[in-house]
Short mmCIF file of C-alpha atoms and ligand atoms in Angstrom, two decimals:
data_model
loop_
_atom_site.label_atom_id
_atom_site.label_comp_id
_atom_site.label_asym_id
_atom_site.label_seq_id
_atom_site.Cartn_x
_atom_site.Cartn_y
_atom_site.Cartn_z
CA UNK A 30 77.29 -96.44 -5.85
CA UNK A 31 79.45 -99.46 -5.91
CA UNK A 32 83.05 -99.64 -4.92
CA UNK A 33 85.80 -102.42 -4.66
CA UNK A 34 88.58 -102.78 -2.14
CA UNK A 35 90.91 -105.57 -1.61
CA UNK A 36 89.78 -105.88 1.52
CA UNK A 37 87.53 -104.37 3.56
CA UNK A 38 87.12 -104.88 7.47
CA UNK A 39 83.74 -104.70 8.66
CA UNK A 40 83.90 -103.05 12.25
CA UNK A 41 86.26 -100.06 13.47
CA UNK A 42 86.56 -101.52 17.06
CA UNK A 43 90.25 -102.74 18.13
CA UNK A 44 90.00 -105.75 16.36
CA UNK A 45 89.24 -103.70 12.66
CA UNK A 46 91.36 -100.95 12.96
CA UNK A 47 94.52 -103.34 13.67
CA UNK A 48 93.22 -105.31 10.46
CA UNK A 49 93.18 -102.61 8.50
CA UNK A 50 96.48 -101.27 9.85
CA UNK A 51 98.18 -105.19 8.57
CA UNK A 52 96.49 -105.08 5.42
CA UNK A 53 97.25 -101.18 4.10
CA UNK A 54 100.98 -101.61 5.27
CA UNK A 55 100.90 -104.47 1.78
CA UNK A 56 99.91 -102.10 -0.51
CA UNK A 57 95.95 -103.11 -0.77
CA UNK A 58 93.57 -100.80 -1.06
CA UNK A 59 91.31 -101.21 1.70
CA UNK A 60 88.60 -100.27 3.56
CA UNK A 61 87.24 -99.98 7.45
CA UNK A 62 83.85 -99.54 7.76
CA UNK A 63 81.69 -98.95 11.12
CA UNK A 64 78.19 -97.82 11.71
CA UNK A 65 79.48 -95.31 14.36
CA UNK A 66 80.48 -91.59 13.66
CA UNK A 67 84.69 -92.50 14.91
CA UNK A 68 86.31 -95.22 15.00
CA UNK A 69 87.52 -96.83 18.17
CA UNK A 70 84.54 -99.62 18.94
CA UNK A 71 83.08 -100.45 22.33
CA UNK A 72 86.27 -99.94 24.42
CA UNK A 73 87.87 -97.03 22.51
CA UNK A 74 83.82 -95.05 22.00
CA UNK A 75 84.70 -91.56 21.48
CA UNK A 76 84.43 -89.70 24.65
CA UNK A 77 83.04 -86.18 24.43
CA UNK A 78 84.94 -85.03 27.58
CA UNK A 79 87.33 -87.00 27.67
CA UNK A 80 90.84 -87.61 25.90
CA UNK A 81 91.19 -90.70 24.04
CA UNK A 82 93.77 -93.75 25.91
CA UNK A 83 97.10 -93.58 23.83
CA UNK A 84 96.48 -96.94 22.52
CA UNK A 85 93.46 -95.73 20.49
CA UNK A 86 94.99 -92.58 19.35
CA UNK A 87 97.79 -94.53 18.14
CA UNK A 88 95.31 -96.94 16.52
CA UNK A 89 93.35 -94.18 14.92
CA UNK A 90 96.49 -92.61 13.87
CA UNK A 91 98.28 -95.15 12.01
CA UNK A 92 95.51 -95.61 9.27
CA UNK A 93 96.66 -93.54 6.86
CA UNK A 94 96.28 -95.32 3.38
CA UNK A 95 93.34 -96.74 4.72
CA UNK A 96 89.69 -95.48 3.52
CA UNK A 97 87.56 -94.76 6.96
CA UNK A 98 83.80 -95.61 5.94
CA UNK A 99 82.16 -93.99 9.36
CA UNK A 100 78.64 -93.96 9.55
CA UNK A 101 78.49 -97.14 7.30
CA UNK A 102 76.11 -99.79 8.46
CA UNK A 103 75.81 -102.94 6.96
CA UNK A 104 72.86 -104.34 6.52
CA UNK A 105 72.85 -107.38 4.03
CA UNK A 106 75.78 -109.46 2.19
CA UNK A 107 76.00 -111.40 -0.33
CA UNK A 108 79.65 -113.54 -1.12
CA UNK A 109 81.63 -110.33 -2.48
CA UNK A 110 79.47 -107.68 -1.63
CA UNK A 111 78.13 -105.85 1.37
CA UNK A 112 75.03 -103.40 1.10
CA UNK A 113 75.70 -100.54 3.34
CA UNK A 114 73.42 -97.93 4.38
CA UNK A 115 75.16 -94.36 4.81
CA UNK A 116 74.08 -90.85 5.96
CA UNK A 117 73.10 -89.89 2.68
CA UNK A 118 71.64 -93.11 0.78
CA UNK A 119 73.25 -96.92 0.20
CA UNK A 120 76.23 -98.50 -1.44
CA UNK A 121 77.98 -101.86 -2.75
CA UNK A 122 80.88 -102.25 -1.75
CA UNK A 123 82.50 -105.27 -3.46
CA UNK A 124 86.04 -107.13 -1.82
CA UNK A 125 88.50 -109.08 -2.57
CA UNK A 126 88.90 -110.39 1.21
CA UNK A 127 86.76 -109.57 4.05
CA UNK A 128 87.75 -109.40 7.36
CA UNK A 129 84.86 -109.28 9.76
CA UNK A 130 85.41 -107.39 13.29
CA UNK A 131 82.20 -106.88 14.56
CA UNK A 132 82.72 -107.33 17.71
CA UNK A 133 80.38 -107.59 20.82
CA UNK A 134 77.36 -106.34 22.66
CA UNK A 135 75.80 -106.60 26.32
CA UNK A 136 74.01 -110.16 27.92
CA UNK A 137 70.96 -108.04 28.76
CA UNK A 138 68.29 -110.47 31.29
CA UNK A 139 65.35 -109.19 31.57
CA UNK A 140 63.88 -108.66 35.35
CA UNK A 141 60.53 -106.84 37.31
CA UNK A 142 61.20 -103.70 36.24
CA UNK A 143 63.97 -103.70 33.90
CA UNK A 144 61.76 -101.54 31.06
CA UNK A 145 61.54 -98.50 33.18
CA UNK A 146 63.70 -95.43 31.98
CA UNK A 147 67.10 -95.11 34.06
CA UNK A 148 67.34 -98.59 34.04
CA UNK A 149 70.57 -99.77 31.22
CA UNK A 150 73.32 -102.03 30.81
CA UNK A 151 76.08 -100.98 32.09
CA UNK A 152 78.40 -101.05 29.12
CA UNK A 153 75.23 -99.06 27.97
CA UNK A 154 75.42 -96.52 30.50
CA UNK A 155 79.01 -96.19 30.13
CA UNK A 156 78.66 -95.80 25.98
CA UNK A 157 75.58 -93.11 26.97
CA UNK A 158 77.70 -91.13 29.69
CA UNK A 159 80.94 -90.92 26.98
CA UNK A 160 78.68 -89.53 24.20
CA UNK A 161 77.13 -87.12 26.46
CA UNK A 162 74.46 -88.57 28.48
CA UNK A 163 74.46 -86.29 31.64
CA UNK A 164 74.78 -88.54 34.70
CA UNK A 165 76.82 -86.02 36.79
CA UNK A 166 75.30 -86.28 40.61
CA UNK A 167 73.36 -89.03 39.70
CA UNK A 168 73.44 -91.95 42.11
CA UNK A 169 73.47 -95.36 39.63
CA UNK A 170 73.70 -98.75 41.14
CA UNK A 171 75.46 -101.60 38.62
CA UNK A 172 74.96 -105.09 38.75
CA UNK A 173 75.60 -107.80 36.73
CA UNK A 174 78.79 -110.04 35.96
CA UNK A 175 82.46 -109.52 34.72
CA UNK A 176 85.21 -106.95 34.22
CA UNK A 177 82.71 -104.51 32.72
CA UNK A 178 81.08 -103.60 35.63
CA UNK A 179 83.84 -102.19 37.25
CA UNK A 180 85.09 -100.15 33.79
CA UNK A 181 81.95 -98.93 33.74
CA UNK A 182 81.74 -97.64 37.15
CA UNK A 183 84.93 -96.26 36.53
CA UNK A 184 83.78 -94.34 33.46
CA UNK A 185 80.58 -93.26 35.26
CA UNK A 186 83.24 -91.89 38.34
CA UNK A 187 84.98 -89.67 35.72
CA UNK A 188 82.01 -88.32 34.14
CA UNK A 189 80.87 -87.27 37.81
CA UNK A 190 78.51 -89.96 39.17
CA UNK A 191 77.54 -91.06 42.56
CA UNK A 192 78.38 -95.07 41.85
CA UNK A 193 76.41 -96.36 44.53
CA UNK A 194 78.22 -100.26 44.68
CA UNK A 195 78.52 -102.73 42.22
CA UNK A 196 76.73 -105.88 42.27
CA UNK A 197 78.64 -108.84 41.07
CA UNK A 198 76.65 -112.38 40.96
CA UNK A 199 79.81 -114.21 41.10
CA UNK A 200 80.44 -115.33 44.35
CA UNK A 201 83.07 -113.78 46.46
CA UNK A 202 85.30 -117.26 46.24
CA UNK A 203 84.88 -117.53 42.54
CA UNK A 204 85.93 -113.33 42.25
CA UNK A 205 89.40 -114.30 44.26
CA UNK A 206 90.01 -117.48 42.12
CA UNK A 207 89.98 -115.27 39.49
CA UNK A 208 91.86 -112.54 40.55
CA UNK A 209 95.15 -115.09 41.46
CA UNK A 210 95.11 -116.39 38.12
CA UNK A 211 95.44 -112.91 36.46
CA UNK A 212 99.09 -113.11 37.88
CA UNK A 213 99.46 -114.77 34.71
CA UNK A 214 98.47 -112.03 32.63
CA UNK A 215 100.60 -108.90 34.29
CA UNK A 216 99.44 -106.33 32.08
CA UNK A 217 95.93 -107.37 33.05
CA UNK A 218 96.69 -107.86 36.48
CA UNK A 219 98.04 -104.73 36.48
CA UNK A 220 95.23 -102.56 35.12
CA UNK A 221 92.62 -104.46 37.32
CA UNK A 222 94.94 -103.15 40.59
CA UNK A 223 94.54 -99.89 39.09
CA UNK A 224 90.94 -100.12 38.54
CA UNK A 225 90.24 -101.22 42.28
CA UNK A 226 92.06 -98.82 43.46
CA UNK A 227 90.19 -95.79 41.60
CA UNK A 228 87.28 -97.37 42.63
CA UNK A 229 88.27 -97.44 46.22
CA UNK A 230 85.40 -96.97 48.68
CA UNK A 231 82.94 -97.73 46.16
CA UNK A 232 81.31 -100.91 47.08
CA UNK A 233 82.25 -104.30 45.07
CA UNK A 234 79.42 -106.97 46.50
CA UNK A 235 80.08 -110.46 45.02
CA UNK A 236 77.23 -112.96 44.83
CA UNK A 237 74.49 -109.95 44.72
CA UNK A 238 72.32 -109.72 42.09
CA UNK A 239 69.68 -107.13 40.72
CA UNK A 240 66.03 -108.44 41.53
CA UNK A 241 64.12 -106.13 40.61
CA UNK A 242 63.80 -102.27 39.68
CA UNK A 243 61.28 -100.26 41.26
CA UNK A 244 59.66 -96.71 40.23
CA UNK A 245 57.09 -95.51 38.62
CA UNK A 246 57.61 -92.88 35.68
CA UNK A 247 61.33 -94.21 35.80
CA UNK A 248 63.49 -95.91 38.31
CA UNK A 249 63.61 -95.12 41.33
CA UNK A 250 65.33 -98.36 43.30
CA UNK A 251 66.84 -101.56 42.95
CA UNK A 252 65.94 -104.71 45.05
CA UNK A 253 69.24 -106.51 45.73
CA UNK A 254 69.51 -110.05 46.47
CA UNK A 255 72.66 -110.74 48.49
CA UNK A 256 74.24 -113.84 50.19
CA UNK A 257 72.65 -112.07 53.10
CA UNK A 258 68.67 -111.68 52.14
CA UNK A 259 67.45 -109.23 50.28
CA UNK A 260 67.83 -105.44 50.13
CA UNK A 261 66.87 -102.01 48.62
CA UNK A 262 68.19 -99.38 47.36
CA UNK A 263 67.04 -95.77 46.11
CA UNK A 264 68.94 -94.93 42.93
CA UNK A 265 68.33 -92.35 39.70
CA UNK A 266 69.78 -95.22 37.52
CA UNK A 267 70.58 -98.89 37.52
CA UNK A 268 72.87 -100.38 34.77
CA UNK A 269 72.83 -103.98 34.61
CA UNK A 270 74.81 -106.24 32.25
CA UNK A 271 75.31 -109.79 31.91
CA UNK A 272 78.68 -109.90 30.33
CA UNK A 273 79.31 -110.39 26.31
CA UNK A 274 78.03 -112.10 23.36
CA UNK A 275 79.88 -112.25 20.04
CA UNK A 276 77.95 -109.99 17.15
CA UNK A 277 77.46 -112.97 14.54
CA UNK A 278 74.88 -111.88 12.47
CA UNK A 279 76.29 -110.68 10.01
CA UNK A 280 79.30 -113.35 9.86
CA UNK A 281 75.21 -115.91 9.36
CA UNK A 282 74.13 -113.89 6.38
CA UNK A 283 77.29 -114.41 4.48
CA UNK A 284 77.19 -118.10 5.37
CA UNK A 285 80.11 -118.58 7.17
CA UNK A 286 79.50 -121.62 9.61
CA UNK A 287 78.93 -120.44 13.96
CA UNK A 288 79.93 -122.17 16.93
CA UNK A 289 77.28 -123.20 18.49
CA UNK A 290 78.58 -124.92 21.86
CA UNK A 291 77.02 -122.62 23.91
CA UNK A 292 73.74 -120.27 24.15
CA UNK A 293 75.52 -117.62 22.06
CA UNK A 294 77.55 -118.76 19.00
CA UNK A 295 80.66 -117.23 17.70
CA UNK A 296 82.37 -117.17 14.31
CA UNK A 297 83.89 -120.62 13.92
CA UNK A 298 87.36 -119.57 12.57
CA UNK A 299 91.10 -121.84 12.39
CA UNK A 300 93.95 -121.07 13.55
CA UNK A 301 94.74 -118.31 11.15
CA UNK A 302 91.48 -116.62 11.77
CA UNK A 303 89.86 -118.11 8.37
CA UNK A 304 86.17 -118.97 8.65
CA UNK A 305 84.18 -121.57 6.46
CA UNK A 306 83.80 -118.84 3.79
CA UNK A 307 87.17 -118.44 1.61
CA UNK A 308 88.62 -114.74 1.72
CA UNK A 309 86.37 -114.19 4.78
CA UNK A 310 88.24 -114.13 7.92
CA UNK A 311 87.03 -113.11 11.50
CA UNK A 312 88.87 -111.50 14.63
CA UNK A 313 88.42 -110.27 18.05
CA UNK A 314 85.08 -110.82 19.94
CA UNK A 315 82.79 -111.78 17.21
CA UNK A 316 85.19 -115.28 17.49
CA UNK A 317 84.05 -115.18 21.28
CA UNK A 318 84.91 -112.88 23.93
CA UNK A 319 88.62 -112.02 24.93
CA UNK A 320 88.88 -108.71 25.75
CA UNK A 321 90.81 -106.08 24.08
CA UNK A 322 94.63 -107.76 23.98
CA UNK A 323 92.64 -110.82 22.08
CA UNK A 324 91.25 -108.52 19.60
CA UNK A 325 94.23 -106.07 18.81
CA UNK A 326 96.24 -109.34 17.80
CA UNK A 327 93.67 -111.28 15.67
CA UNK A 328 92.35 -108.15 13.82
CA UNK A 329 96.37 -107.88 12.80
CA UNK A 330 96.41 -111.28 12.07
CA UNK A 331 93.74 -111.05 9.82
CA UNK A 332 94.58 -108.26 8.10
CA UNK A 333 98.05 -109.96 7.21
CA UNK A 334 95.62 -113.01 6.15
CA UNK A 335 93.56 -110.90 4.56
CA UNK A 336 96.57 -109.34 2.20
CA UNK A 337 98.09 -112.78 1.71
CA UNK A 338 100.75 -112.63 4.48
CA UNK A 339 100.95 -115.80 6.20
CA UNK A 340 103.88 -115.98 7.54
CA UNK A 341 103.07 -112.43 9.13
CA UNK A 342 99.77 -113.44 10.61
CA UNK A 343 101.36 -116.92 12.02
CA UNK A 344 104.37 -114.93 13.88
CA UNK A 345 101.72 -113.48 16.11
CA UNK A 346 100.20 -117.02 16.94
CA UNK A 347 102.21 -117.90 20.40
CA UNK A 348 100.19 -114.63 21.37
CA UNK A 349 96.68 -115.02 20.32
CA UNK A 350 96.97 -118.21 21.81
CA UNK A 351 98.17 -116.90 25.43
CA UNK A 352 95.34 -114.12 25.23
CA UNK A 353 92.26 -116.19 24.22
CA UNK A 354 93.36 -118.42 27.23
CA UNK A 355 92.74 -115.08 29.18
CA UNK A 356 89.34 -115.37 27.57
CA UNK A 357 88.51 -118.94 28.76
CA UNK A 358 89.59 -118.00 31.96
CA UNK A 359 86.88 -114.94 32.24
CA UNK A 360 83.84 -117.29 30.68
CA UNK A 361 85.20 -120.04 33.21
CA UNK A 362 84.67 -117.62 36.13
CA UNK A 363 81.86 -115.41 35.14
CA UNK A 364 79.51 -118.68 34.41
CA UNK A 365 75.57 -116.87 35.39
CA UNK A 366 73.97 -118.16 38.24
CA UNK A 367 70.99 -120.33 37.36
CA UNK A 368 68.51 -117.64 39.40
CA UNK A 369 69.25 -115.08 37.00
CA UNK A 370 67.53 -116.86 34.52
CA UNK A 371 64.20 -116.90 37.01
CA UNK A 372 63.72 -113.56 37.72
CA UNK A 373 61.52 -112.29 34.81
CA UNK A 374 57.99 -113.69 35.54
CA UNK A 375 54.75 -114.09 33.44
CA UNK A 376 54.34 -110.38 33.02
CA UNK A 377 57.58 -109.25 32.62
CA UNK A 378 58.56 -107.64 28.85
CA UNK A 379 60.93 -109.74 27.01
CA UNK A 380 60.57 -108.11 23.78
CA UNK A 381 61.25 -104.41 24.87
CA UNK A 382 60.80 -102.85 21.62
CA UNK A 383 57.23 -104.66 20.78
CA UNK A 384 55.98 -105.03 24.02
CA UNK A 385 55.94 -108.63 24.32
CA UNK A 386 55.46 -110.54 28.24
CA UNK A 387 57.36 -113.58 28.57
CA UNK A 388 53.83 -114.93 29.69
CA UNK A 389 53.03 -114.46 25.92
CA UNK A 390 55.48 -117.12 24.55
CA UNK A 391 53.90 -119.67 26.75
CA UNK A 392 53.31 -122.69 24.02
CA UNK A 393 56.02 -121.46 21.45
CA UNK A 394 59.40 -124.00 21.19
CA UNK A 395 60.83 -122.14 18.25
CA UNK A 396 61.85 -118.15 17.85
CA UNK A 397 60.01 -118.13 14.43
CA UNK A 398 56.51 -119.58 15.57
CA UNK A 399 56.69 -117.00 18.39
CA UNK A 400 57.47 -113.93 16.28
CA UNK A 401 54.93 -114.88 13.68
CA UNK A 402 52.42 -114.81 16.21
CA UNK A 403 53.63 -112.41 18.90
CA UNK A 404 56.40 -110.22 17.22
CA UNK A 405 59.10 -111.03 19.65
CA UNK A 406 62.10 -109.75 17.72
CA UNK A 407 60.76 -107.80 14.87
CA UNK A 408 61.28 -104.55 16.62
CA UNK A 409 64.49 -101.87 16.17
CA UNK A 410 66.75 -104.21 17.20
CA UNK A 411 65.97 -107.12 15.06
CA UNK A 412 66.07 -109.70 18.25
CA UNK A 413 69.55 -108.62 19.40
CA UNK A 414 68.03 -107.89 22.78
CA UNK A 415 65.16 -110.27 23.32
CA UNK A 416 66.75 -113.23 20.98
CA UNK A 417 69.78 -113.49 23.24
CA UNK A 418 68.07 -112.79 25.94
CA UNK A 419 65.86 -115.80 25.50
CA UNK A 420 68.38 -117.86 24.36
CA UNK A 421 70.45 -117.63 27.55
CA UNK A 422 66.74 -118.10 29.36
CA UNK A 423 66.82 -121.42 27.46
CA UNK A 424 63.71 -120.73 25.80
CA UNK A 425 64.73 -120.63 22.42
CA UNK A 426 67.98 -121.18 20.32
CA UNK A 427 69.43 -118.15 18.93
CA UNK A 428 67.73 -117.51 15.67
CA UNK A 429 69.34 -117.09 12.11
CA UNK A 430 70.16 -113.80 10.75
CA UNK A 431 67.71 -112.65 8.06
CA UNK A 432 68.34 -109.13 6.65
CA UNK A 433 68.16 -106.34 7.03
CA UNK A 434 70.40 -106.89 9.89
CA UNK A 435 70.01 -103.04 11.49
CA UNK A 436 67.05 -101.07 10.82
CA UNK A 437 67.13 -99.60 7.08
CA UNK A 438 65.53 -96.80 5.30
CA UNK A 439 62.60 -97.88 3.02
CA UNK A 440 64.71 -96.50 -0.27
CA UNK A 441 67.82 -98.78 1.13
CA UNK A 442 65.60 -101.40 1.04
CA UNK A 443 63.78 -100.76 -2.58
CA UNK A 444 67.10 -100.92 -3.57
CA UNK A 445 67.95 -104.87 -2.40
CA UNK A 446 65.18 -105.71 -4.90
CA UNK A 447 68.02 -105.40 -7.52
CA UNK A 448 70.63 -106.35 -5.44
CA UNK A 449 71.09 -110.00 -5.94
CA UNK A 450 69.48 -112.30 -8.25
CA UNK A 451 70.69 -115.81 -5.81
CA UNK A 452 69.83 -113.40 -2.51
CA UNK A 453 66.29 -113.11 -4.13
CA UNK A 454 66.33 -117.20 -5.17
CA UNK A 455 67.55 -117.78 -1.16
CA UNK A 456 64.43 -116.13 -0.25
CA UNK A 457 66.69 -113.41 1.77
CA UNK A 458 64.34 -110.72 1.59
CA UNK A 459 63.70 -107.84 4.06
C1 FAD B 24 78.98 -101.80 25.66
C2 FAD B 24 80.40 -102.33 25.82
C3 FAD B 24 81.32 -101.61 26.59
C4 FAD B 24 82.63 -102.09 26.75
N1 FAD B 24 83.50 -101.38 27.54
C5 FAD B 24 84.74 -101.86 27.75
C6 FAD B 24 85.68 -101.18 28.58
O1 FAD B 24 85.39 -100.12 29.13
N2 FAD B 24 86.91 -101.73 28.77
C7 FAD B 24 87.28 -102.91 28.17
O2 FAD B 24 88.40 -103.37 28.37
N3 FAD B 24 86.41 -103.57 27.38
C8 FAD B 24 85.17 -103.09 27.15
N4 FAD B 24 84.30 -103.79 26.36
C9 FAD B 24 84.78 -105.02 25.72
C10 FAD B 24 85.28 -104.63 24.32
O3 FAD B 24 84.22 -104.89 23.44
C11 FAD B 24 86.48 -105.38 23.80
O4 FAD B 24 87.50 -105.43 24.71
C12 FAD B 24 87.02 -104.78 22.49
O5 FAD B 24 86.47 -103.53 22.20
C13 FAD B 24 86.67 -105.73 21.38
O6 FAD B 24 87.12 -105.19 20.19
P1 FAD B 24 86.48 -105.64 18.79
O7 FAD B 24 87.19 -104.83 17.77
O8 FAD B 24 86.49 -107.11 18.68
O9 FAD B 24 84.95 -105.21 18.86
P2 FAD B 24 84.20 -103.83 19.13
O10 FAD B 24 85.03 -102.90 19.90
O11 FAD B 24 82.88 -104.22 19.67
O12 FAD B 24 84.02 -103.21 17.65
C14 FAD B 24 83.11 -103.74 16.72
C15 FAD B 24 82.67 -102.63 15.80
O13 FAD B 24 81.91 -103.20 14.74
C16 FAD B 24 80.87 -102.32 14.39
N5 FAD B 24 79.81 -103.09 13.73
C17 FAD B 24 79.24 -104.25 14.13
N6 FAD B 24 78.32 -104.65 13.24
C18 FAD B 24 78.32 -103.73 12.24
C19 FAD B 24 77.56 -103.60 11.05
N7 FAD B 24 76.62 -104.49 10.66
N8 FAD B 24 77.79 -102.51 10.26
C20 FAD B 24 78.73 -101.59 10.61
N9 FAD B 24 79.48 -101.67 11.73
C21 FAD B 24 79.27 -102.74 12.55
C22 FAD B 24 80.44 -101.72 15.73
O14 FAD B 24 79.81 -100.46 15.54
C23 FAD B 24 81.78 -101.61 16.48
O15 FAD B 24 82.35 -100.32 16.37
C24 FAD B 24 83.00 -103.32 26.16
C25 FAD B 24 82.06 -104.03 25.40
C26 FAD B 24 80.78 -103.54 25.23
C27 FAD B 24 79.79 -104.34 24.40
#
């Protein structure tokens, strides 16, 4: 089936749904499309227990005029067109502008350990525990770096579990430099007051990192490494995340042009959110990572781009501009300390979904000799886990984005063999 909108937003998250929200109130027909069941993204992920923040109900709300694609993955582009598997086959569906809002997932590193069941991100944990996970009584540990590790301990609080401590690898000076310069940002200051104190008595260790997870059949204990020596810890689960990176591959395949200062590259957009591609514009954390504010802005900015409303989208400038400086301010703070990147050793899995040791990429200097010859990356998750992963480890550059970007069915992909003659000429096959 093939359908056109004016413009379609890739991504339901914060970003998407205020893009589509900009664009519908100009009269275009368009559409918001997410592989998830509901809309709401990482922040706003359905809970099955409990009610949704006002913010995301008023979100959801206020899309009336707006086609909601749920259950709509993409999985390869061309210029006008994305190919989008659904629950019940694949479509087309062809644009007039595109806004892309695809938003972020977790920094996973990979440690001793770090394979065994129990042992998640902790953005992961907190996505498992709203969609039903049970993790009532259960005694988790977190570690990792950033503001997520204490929403997610949060979450985990409400949905009844024993949050052992946090483990922050920040150190405790760098934690309190950023904490006085969120005066700047009330709101934020604000909710991160709130947060501590909901989280009061839980324990918030700064410069302590996970070392290793221990068990056999699944985890049973963590081995912390703290300013003073090194620890352990019996726990039923350990969530462990590393902070952001921007979800580009998608923004690749349709050739709009990365930033690629840093281990993890973002869509390279101007000031008005347009990337290289024309009628292509990005927003929220797929242009690097912000936070929620960030994202609620630029998706309306792009969606007034996106309907051919400049002077719309440049009103809320002064804005965006004030809430990606909260955004430098987080990546200035939460910088990973060089041990991090040590921890796996020879025989530690890398690639988690084909089994792959780091010993095994001994010898390799580029991502596509090593999956040729040892799979790294051509599991489930394409290299979304292991890829970044590597990349932060130095070992490799982030790879390019070849489709199918998410796991398709096999009649999905019989049907890209008629999807593009110049795809086919590019050599983008599956
Ligand atoms: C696991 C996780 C948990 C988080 N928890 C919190 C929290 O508790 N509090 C907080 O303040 N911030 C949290 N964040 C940060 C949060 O991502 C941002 O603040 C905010 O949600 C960004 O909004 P966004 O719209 O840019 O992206 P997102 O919210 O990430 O939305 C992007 C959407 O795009 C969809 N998508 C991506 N690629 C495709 C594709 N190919 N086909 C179809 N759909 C696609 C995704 O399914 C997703 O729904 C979390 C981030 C992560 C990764």
């Amino acid at each position: 089936m093939r359908e056109h909108y004016d413009v379609l937003v890739a991504g339901a998250g914060p970003a998407g749904l205020a893009a589509a929200q900009a664009a519908v109130s100009h009269g275009a027909r368009v559409g918001l499309l997410d592989m998830q069941a509901r809309p709401g993204g990482q922040v706003w992920r359905h809970d099955v227990r409990l009610p949704a923040a006002p913010a995301a109900r008023q979100a959801i709300e206020a899309l009336q005029g707006v086609k909601l694609l749920a259950r709509h993955s993409v999985v390869t582009a061309e210029p006008s067109a994305l190919r989008v598997e659904t629950p019940t086959g694949s479509d087309l569906l062809s644009f007039g502008s595109l806004v892309l809002a695809t938003g972020a997932r977790e920094l996973l590193l990979p440690f001793p350990g770090w394979t065994l069941p129990g042992v998640t991100g902790a953005g992961g944990l907190q996505a498992l525990a709203k969609q039903g996970w049970p993790v009532a009584g259960k005694r988790v540990v977190i570690g990792g770096s950033g503001p997520l590790l204490l929403a997610a301990a949060d979450t985990l609080r409400k949905h009844g579990a024993h949050v052992l401590g946090m483990h922050e690898q920040a150190s405790a000076a760098t934690v309190r430099s950023f904490a006085w310069q969120l005066r700047r940002w009330p709101a934020r200051a604000a909710q991160a007051a709130g947060l501590r104190l909901r989280l009061a008595g839980v324990p918030y260790r700064c410069g302590s990192f996970v070392r290793e997870a221990i068990g056999g059949d699944a985890v049973r204990g963590a081995v912390i490494e703290t300013p003073h020596g090194t620890r352990q810890v019996e726990c039923d689960l350990l969530a462990v995340g590393y902070g952001l990176v921007p979800n580009t591959e998608l923004a690749a395949l349709l050739g709009c042009a990365l930033d690629e200062a840093d281990a993890h590259p973002r869509v390279r957009v101007d000031a008005l959110l347009r990337t290289s591609v024309a009628n292509i514009h990005a927003a929220g954390e797929a242009c690097g990572i912000g936070g929620l504010a960030v994202a609620r802005i630029e998706g309306a900015m792009a969606g007034h781009m996106a309907a051919g409303d400049v002077a719309a989208a440049s009103a809320l400038l002064p804005r965006r501009d004030r809430e990606r400086r909260f955004g430098a301010l987080l990546a200035r703070h939460f910088t990973l300390d060089p041990r991090l990147r040590e921890l796996a050793d020879e025989r530690t899995l890398v690639c988690r979904c084909e089994d792959v040791a780091l010993g095994a990429l001994a010898g390799y200097d580029d991502a596509r000799a090593a999956k040729l010859a040892t799979r790294c990356g051509m599991g489930a998750c394409q290299g979304r886990i292991c890829g970044t992963a590597l990349a932060e480890l130095g070992r490799f550059p982030r790879g390019g984005a070849r489709p199918p970007i998410f796991p398709a069915r096999l009649a999905t992909l019989a049907g890209l063999a008629d999807f593009s003659p110049d795809d086919a000429r590019r050599g983008n096959r599956p």
